Amino acid sequence: MSKVILVTGANSGIGFELVRILAEQNHTVYLGARNEAAGKEAVETLHADGLKTVKFALIDVTKVSTIEDTKAAIETAEGKLDVLVNNAGISKMGVNQNATSIELETIRDAMETNFYGLIQTTITLLPLIRKSSNGVILNVSTDMASNTYQARPEAGLHFVAYNTSKAAMNSYSIALGHELKNEGIKVNAVTPGFTTTKLNHHAPGGKTMKEGAESLVPWVLLDPSGPTGKFFDWDGKEFPW
Ligand SMILES: NC(=O)c1ccc[n+]([C@@H]2O[C@H](COP(=O)([O-])OP(=O)(O)OC[C@H]3O[C@@H](n4cnc5c(N)ncnc54)[C@H](OP(=O)(O)O)[C@@H]3O)[C@@H](O)[C@H]2O)c1
């Protein structure tokens, strides 16, 4: 059955490839982007490939009016939202993120998008998700958000702004999952693992964007008997919070 899905931050990277995969399966997919030109160009690319079920949504997760406008547009056109994929994110990986010398502004910036933005997007769109018979919220996390994983001696990438904002988002995901459990709305977090994208300045050696996107698909298209309140890795294995 065709679903109505919104992917935030989908003009590039994993989000863009995820929209492509979902549209190839004939789902109605809103490609969310904060940059109108980049978003519309991404939609046109997919339309040119025959994927006509892709629609554009101008959404900046740090600007509540754009989230409300997106909600209104989806409500008018579809009447519900089956799946929200909170994929938009920033890493600030080009900026100092050492625990002993980071500027607080760097952490605030990361929190604004990765944490507050995700919460605002979720709360604003929740009434539409409640109209679905099988609502799903998928938060795109990272292994670097796992305190259990990061505390191990072998964990090397301690980007304080990125990791703490994503860890905070993980904590919110847990609370949200608990709160929505009785309504049957599934909330999970997933890490695609190291994927070569704009976020890490195209660092070599990662998964392709398509591979990163493929690892999210089972959690986007979750059926009503699926899990909730869990954190998964790219292989579908449960990952420690
Ligand atoms: N790449 C990895 O190794 C990796 C690993 C684990 C998790 N992830 C997660 O995967 C997700 C996608 O990242 P990616 O690797 O595909 O990088 P990406 O290509 O940089 O994608 C990030 C997207 O988020 C958008 N974005 C940033 N701030 C936004 C805002 N305020 N409102 C709306 N959209 C915003 C970006 O838009 P602009 O183009 O306008 O900047 C871009 O489209 C992120 O949540 C990231 O944390 C990535």
mmCIF file of C-alpha atoms and ligand atoms in Angstrom:
data_model
loop_
_atom_site.group_PDB
_atom_site.id
_atom_site.type_symbol
_atom_site.label_atom_id
_atom_site.label_comp_id
_atom_site.label_asym_id
_atom_site.label_seq_id
_atom_site.Cartn_x
_atom_site.Cartn_y
_atom_site.Cartn_z
ATOM 1 C CA MET A 1 0.000 0.000 0.000
ATOM 2 C CA SER A 2 1.303 3.412 -0.946
ATOM 3 C CA LYS A 3 2.319 5.619 1.980
ATOM 4 C CA VAL A 4 2.681 9.364 2.430
ATOM 5 C CA ILE A 5 6.220 10.066 3.621
ATOM 6 C CA LEU A 6 8.160 13.240 4.453
ATOM 7 C CA VAL A 7 11.970 13.164 4.488
ATOM 8 C CA THR A 8 13.611 16.305 5.880
ATOM 9 C CA GLY A 9 16.993 17.448 4.581
ATOM 10 C CA ALA A 10 16.519 15.458 1.397
ATOM 11 C CA ASN A 11 18.039 17.684 -1.279
ATOM 12 C CA SER A 12 21.357 15.839 -0.832
ATOM 13 C CA GLY A 13 23.061 12.794 0.594
ATOM 14 C CA ILE A 14 21.294 9.947 2.342
ATOM 15 C CA GLY A 15 17.949 11.785 2.382
ATOM 16 C CA PHE A 16 17.951 12.306 -1.379
ATOM 17 C CA GLU A 17 18.748 8.653 -2.068
ATOM 18 C CA LEU A 18 16.078 7.597 0.421
ATOM 19 C CA VAL A 19 13.456 9.641 -1.426
ATOM 20 C CA ARG A 20 14.532 7.964 -4.663
ATOM 21 C CA ILE A 21 14.238 4.427 -3.226
ATOM 22 C CA LEU A 22 10.803 5.148 -1.700
ATOM 23 C CA ALA A 23 9.476 6.772 -4.873
ATOM 24 C CA GLU A 24 10.682 3.779 -6.886
ATOM 25 C CA GLN A 25 8.254 1.788 -4.730
ATOM 26 C CA ASN A 26 5.470 4.222 -5.643
ATOM 27 C CA HIS A 27 5.131 5.931 -2.303
ATOM 28 C CA THR A 28 4.165 9.600 -2.229
ATOM 29 C CA VAL A 29 7.335 11.210 -0.947
ATOM 30 C CA TYR A 30 7.765 14.820 0.119
ATOM 31 C CA LEU A 31 11.377 15.843 -0.456
ATOM 32 C CA GLY A 32 12.058 18.365 2.294
ATOM 33 C CA ALA A 33 14.724 21.012 1.800
ATOM 34 C CA ARG A 34 15.526 24.349 3.436
ATOM 35 C CA ASN A 35 17.046 25.678 0.232
ATOM 36 C CA GLU A 36 14.258 26.129 -2.310
ATOM 37 C CA ALA A 37 16.477 26.074 -5.403
ATOM 38 C CA ALA A 38 18.416 22.991 -4.283
ATOM 39 C CA GLY A 39 15.218 21.203 -3.258
ATOM 40 C CA LYS A 40 13.379 21.913 -6.489
ATOM 41 C CA GLU A 41 16.407 20.845 -8.513
ATOM 42 C CA ALA A 42 16.504 17.572 -6.576
ATOM 43 C CA VAL A 43 12.788 16.996 -7.262
ATOM 44 C CA GLU A 44 13.284 17.746 -10.959
ATOM 45 C CA THR A 45 16.133 15.219 -11.128
ATOM 46 C CA LEU A 46 13.857 12.521 -9.722
ATOM 47 C CA HIS A 47 10.927 13.531 -11.955
ATOM 48 C CA ALA A 48 13.267 13.305 -14.955
ATOM 49 C CA ASP A 49 14.003 9.732 -13.867
ATOM 50 C CA GLY A 50 10.272 8.994 -14.023
ATOM 51 C CA LEU A 51 9.663 9.269 -10.283
ATOM 52 C CA LYS A 52 6.574 11.457 -10.426
ATOM 53 C CA THR A 53 5.310 10.679 -6.909
ATOM 54 C CA VAL A 54 7.986 12.960 -5.437
ATOM 55 C CA LYS A 55 6.740 16.343 -4.195
ATOM 56 C CA PHE A 56 8.653 19.319 -2.886
ATOM 57 C CA ALA A 57 8.377 20.685 0.665
ATOM 58 C CA LEU A 58 10.194 23.845 1.699
ATOM 59 C CA ILE A 59 11.114 23.032 5.286
ATOM 60 C CA ASP A 60 13.822 24.471 7.475
ATOM 61 C CA VAL A 61 13.642 22.617 10.770
ATOM 62 C CA THR A 62 14.868 25.722 12.610
ATOM 63 C CA LYS A 63 12.034 27.869 11.209
ATOM 64 C CA VAL A 64 8.664 26.939 12.636
ATOM 65 C CA SER A 65 6.659 28.794 9.956
ATOM 66 C CA THR A 66 8.143 26.536 7.248
ATOM 67 C CA ILE A 67 7.237 23.438 9.250
ATOM 68 C CA GLU A 68 3.667 24.707 9.721
ATOM 69 C CA ASP A 69 3.400 25.511 6.003
ATOM 70 C CA THR A 70 4.608 22.003 5.162
ATOM 71 C CA LYS A 71 2.033 20.523 7.526
ATOM 72 C CA ALA A 72 -0.736 22.579 5.908
ATOM 73 C CA ALA A 73 0.347 21.574 2.388
ATOM 74 C CA ILE A 74 0.467 17.847 3.212
ATOM 75 C CA GLU A 75 -2.834 18.049 5.089
ATOM 76 C CA THR A 76 -4.575 19.650 2.121
ATOM 77 C CA ALA A 77 -3.115 17.263 -0.445
ATOM 78 C CA GLU A 78 -3.040 13.974 1.482
ATOM 79 C CA GLY A 79 -5.056 14.402 4.677
ATOM 80 C CA LYS A 80 -2.436 12.503 6.711
ATOM 81 C CA LEU A 81 1.241 11.708 7.060
ATOM 82 C CA ASP A 82 2.195 8.047 7.417
ATOM 83 C CA VAL A 83 5.921 8.456 7.970
ATOM 84 C CA LEU A 84 8.118 11.314 9.152
ATOM 85 C CA VAL A 85 11.827 10.777 8.565
ATOM 86 C CA ASN A 86 13.775 13.279 10.642
ATOM 87 C CA ASN A 87 16.896 13.184 8.484
ATOM 88 C CA ALA A 88 18.001 16.853 8.379
ATOM 89 C CA GLY A 89 21.227 17.361 10.248
ATOM 90 C CA ILE A 90 24.437 19.326 10.498
ATOM 91 C CA SER A 91 27.819 18.154 11.798
ATOM 92 C CA LYS A 92 29.970 21.326 11.925
ATOM 93 C CA MET A 93 32.857 18.939 11.368
ATOM 94 C CA GLY A 94 35.051 21.691 9.940
ATOM 95 C CA VAL A 95 34.984 23.561 13.260
ATOM 96 C CA ASN A 96 36.858 22.853 16.516
ATOM 97 C CA GLN A 97 34.837 20.373 18.576
ATOM 98 C CA ASN A 98 37.323 19.410 21.292
ATOM 99 C CA ALA A 99 35.722 18.949 24.689
ATOM 100 C CA THR A 100 38.248 21.279 26.345
ATOM 101 C CA SER A 101 38.125 24.197 23.917
ATOM 102 C CA ILE A 102 34.903 24.150 21.868
ATOM 103 C CA GLU A 103 33.042 27.447 21.490
ATOM 104 C CA LEU A 104 29.538 27.172 22.921
ATOM 105 C CA GLU A 105 28.148 28.739 19.767
ATOM 106 C CA THR A 106 29.177 25.602 17.882
ATOM 107 C CA ILE A 107 27.168 23.438 20.259
ATOM 108 C CA ARG A 108 24.189 25.819 20.127
ATOM 109 C CA ASP A 109 24.176 25.662 16.318
ATOM 110 C CA ALA A 110 24.207 21.876 16.305
ATOM 111 C CA MET A 111 21.480 21.723 18.950
ATOM 112 C CA GLU A 112 19.311 24.144 16.991
ATOM 113 C CA THR A 113 19.083 21.801 13.997
ATOM 114 C CA ASN A 114 19.757 18.308 15.332
ATOM 115 C CA PHE A 115 17.795 18.583 18.580
ATOM 116 C CA TYR A 116 15.377 21.536 18.819
ATOM 117 C CA GLY A 117 14.620 21.428 15.095
ATOM 118 C CA LEU A 118 13.842 17.735 15.208
ATOM 119 C CA ILE A 119 11.561 18.187 18.206
ATOM 120 C CA GLN A 120 9.748 21.140 16.633
ATOM 121 C CA THR A 121 9.265 19.232 13.383
ATOM 122 C CA THR A 122 7.924 16.197 15.236
ATOM 123 C CA ILE A 123 5.500 18.106 17.442
ATOM 124 C CA THR A 124 4.177 20.224 14.570
ATOM 125 C CA LEU A 125 3.586 17.247 12.290
ATOM 126 C CA LEU A 126 2.281 14.879 14.951
ATOM 127 C CA PRO A 127 -1.422 15.735 14.429
ATOM 128 C CA LEU A 128 -1.036 14.606 10.787
ATOM 129 C CA ILE A 129 0.789 11.429 11.797
ATOM 130 C CA ARG A 130 -2.049 10.695 14.203
ATOM 131 C CA LYS A 131 -4.370 10.605 11.188
ATOM 132 C CA SER A 132 -2.445 7.649 9.753
ATOM 133 C CA SER A 133 -3.535 4.116 10.624
ATOM 134 C CA ASN A 134 0.147 3.100 10.892
ATOM 135 C CA GLY A 135 2.151 6.170 11.894
ATOM 136 C CA VAL A 136 5.946 5.972 11.952
ATOM 137 C CA ILE A 137 8.601 8.434 13.077
ATOM 138 C CA LEU A 138 12.178 7.578 12.161
ATOM 139 C CA ASN A 139 14.986 9.670 13.617
ATOM 140 C CA VAL A 140 18.231 9.444 11.675
ATOM 141 C CA SER A 141 20.894 9.139 14.335
ATOM 142 C CA THR A 142 24.550 8.171 14.329
ATOM 143 C CA ASP A 143 26.792 5.655 16.091
ATOM 144 C CA MET A 144 28.518 8.751 17.526
ATOM 145 C CA ALA A 145 25.301 9.513 19.468
ATOM 146 C CA SER A 146 25.593 6.265 21.407
ATOM 147 C CA ASN A 147 27.061 6.966 24.843
ATOM 148 C CA THR A 148 27.679 3.251 25.300
ATOM 149 C CA TYR A 149 29.666 3.077 22.068
ATOM 150 C CA GLN A 150 31.486 6.374 22.523
ATOM 151 C CA ALA A 151 32.631 5.461 26.036
ATOM 152 C CA ARG A 152 34.606 2.498 24.673
ATOM 153 C CA PRO A 153 38.368 3.036 24.281
ATOM 154 C CA GLU A 154 38.192 2.228 20.563
ATOM 155 C CA ALA A 155 35.719 5.055 19.811
ATOM 156 C CA GLY A 156 37.793 7.790 18.206
ATOM 157 C CA LEU A 157 35.454 10.434 16.831
ATOM 158 C CA HIS A 158 34.502 12.783 19.661
ATOM 159 C CA PHE A 159 32.879 15.715 17.885
ATOM 160 C CA VAL A 160 31.334 17.391 20.922
ATOM 161 C CA ALA A 161 28.658 19.506 19.194
ATOM 162 C CA TYR A 162 27.557 16.813 16.774
ATOM 163 C CA ASN A 163 27.693 13.897 19.195
ATOM 164 C CA THR A 164 25.961 15.626 22.104
ATOM 165 C CA SER A 165 23.190 17.062 19.920
ATOM 166 C CA LYS A 166 22.536 13.648 18.420
ATOM 167 C CA ALA A 167 22.739 11.971 21.865
ATOM 168 C CA ALA A 168 20.146 14.465 23.101
ATOM 169 C CA MET A 169 18.018 13.591 20.093
ATOM 170 C CA ASN A 170 18.365 9.898 20.982
ATOM 171 C CA SER A 171 17.136 10.657 24.481
ATOM 172 C CA TYR A 172 14.139 12.507 23.040
ATOM 173 C CA SER A 173 13.444 9.513 20.765
ATOM 174 C CA ILE A 174 13.219 7.250 23.805
ATOM 175 C CA ALA A 175 10.745 9.557 25.547
ATOM 176 C CA LEU A 176 8.700 10.003 22.385
ATOM 177 C CA GLY A 177 8.545 6.258 21.804
ATOM 178 C CA HIS A 178 7.213 5.718 25.308
ATOM 179 C CA GLU A 179 4.609 8.463 24.973
ATOM 180 C CA LEU A 180 3.280 7.300 21.611
ATOM 181 C CA LYS A 181 3.355 3.572 22.300
ATOM 182 C CA ASN A 182 -0.288 3.345 23.334
ATOM 183 C CA GLU A 183 -1.358 5.189 20.178
ATOM 184 C CA GLY A 184 0.431 2.635 17.989
ATOM 185 C CA ILE A 185 2.819 5.210 16.491
ATOM 186 C CA LYS A 186 6.265 3.662 16.049
ATOM 187 C CA VAL A 187 9.324 5.720 16.964
ATOM 188 C CA ASN A 188 12.800 4.407 16.237
ATOM 189 C CA ALA A 189 16.289 5.762 15.689
ATOM 190 C CA VAL A 190 18.722 4.338 13.189
ATOM 191 C CA THR A 191 22.338 4.934 12.326
ATOM 192 C CA PRO A 192 23.311 4.421 8.695
ATOM 193 C CA GLY A 193 26.979 4.247 9.793
ATOM 194 C CA PHE A 194 29.842 6.078 8.116
ATOM 195 C CA THR A 195 28.620 7.212 4.722
ATOM 196 C CA THR A 196 30.566 9.484 2.412
ATOM 197 C CA THR A 197 28.491 12.693 2.119
ATOM 198 C CA LYS A 198 28.629 16.483 2.334
ATOM 199 C CA LEU A 199 28.191 16.162 6.123
ATOM 200 C CA ASN A 200 31.729 14.757 6.497
ATOM 201 C CA HIS A 201 33.193 16.753 3.596
ATOM 202 C CA HIS A 202 32.990 13.635 1.441
ATOM 203 C CA ALA A 203 35.533 11.759 3.561
ATOM 204 C CA PRO A 204 36.600 8.649 1.647
ATOM 205 C CA GLY A 205 35.960 5.089 2.771
ATOM 206 C CA GLY A 206 32.322 5.331 3.804
ATOM 207 C CA LYS A 207 29.235 3.654 2.403
ATOM 208 C CA THR A 208 27.754 5.119 -0.735
ATOM 209 C CA MET A 209 24.778 7.429 -0.187
ATOM 210 C CA LYS A 210 22.552 4.771 -1.724
ATOM 211 C CA GLU A 211 23.846 2.158 0.732
ATOM 212 C CA GLY A 212 23.310 4.569 3.618
ATOM 213 C CA ALA A 213 19.744 5.195 2.453
ATOM 214 C CA GLU A 214 19.007 1.497 1.962
ATOM 215 C CA SER A 215 19.802 0.839 5.611
ATOM 216 C CA LEU A 216 16.943 3.168 6.639
ATOM 217 C CA VAL A 217 14.248 1.682 4.425
ATOM 218 C CA PRO A 218 13.014 -1.171 6.691
ATOM 219 C CA TRP A 219 12.425 1.319 9.510
ATOM 220 C CA VAL A 220 10.606 3.751 7.233
ATOM 221 C CA LEU A 221 8.288 1.059 5.855
ATOM 222 C CA LEU A 222 7.685 -0.557 9.224
ATOM 223 C CA ASP A 223 4.523 -2.602 9.565
ATOM 224 C CA PRO A 224 2.211 -2.322 12.580
ATOM 225 C CA SER A 225 3.790 -5.379 14.250
ATOM 226 C CA GLY A 226 7.253 -3.777 14.074
ATOM 227 C CA PRO A 227 9.323 -2.586 17.030
ATOM 228 C CA THR A 228 9.207 0.831 18.676
ATOM 229 C CA GLY A 229 11.551 2.714 20.984
ATOM 230 C CA LYS A 230 14.652 1.033 19.537
ATOM 231 C CA PHE A 231 17.990 2.139 18.086
ATOM 232 C CA PHE A 232 19.243 0.129 15.090
ATOM 233 C CA ASP A 233 22.430 0.007 13.061
ATOM 234 C CA TRP A 234 22.890 -0.262 9.283
ATOM 235 C CA ASP A 235 22.584 -4.069 9.412
ATOM 236 C CA GLY A 236 19.271 -3.934 11.250
ATOM 237 C CA LYS A 237 20.857 -4.996 14.538
ATOM 238 C CA GLU A 238 19.887 -3.262 17.747
ATOM 239 C CA PHE A 239 22.494 -0.639 18.675
ATOM 240 C CA PRO A 240 23.166 0.443 22.280
ATOM 241 C CA TRP A 241 21.728 3.819 23.274
HETATM 242 N N1 LIG B 1 27.216 10.689 6.526
HETATM 243 C C1 LIG B 1 27.396 9.923 7.589
HETATM 244 O O1 LIG B 1 28.449 9.276 7.769
HETATM 245 C C2 LIG B 1 26.296 9.813 8.610
HETATM 246 C C3 LIG B 1 26.431 8.847 9.612
HETATM 247 C C4 LIG B 1 25.437 8.741 10.569
HETATM 248 C C5 LIG B 1 24.333 9.570 10.515
HETATM 249 N N2 LIG B 1 24.220 10.501 9.512
HETATM 250 C C6 LIG B 1 23.037 11.356 9.514
HETATM 251 O O2 LIG B 1 22.406 11.270 8.263
HETATM 252 C C7 LIG B 1 21.613 12.435 8.050
HETATM 253 C C8 LIG B 1 21.810 12.936 6.627
HETATM 254 O O3 LIG B 1 23.137 13.407 6.493
HETATM 255 P P1 LIG B 1 24.043 13.172 5.195
HETATM 256 O O4 LIG B 1 25.228 12.413 5.639
HETATM 257 O O5 LIG B 1 23.229 12.660 4.083
HETATM 258 O O6 LIG B 1 24.583 14.654 4.909
HETATM 259 P P2 LIG B 1 24.062 15.828 3.959
HETATM 260 O O7 LIG B 1 24.163 15.449 2.535
HETATM 261 O O8 LIG B 1 24.797 17.034 4.424
HETATM 262 O O9 LIG B 1 22.529 15.947 4.335
HETATM 263 C C9 LIG B 1 22.067 16.728 5.394
HETATM 264 C C10 LIG B 1 20.831 17.435 4.928
HETATM 265 O O10 LIG B 1 20.256 18.158 6.016
HETATM 266 C C11 LIG B 1 19.891 19.429 5.528
HETATM 267 N N3 LIG B 1 19.766 20.428 6.578
HETATM 268 C C12 LIG B 1 20.728 20.970 7.355
HETATM 269 N N4 LIG B 1 20.191 21.885 8.176
HETATM 270 C C13 LIG B 1 18.862 21.909 7.923
HETATM 271 C C14 LIG B 1 17.766 22.645 8.432
HETATM 272 N N5 LIG B 1 17.926 23.583 9.377
HETATM 273 N N6 LIG B 1 16.537 22.405 7.944
HETATM 274 C C15 LIG B 1 16.334 21.477 6.981
HETATM 275 N N7 LIG B 1 17.346 20.774 6.428
HETATM 276 C C16 LIG B 1 18.587 20.988 6.905
HETATM 277 C C17 LIG B 1 20.982 19.777 4.525
HETATM 278 O O11 LIG B 1 20.545 20.850 3.702
HETATM 279 P P3 LIG B 1 21.597 21.826 2.950
HETATM 280 O O12 LIG B 1 22.038 21.094 1.724
HETATM 281 O O13 LIG B 1 20.784 23.044 2.672
HETATM 282 O O14 LIG B 1 22.731 22.059 3.908
HETATM 283 C C18 LIG B 1 21.104 18.451 3.807
HETATM 284 O O15 LIG B 1 20.101 18.316 2.840
HETATM 285 C C19 LIG B 1 22.035 13.428 9.139
HETATM 286 O O16 LIG B 1 21.055 13.479 10.147
HETATM 287 C C20 LIG B 1 23.316 12.834 9.690
HETATM 288 O O17 LIG B 1 23.552 13.190 11.020
HETATM 289 C C21 LIG B 1 25.174 10.634 8.564
#
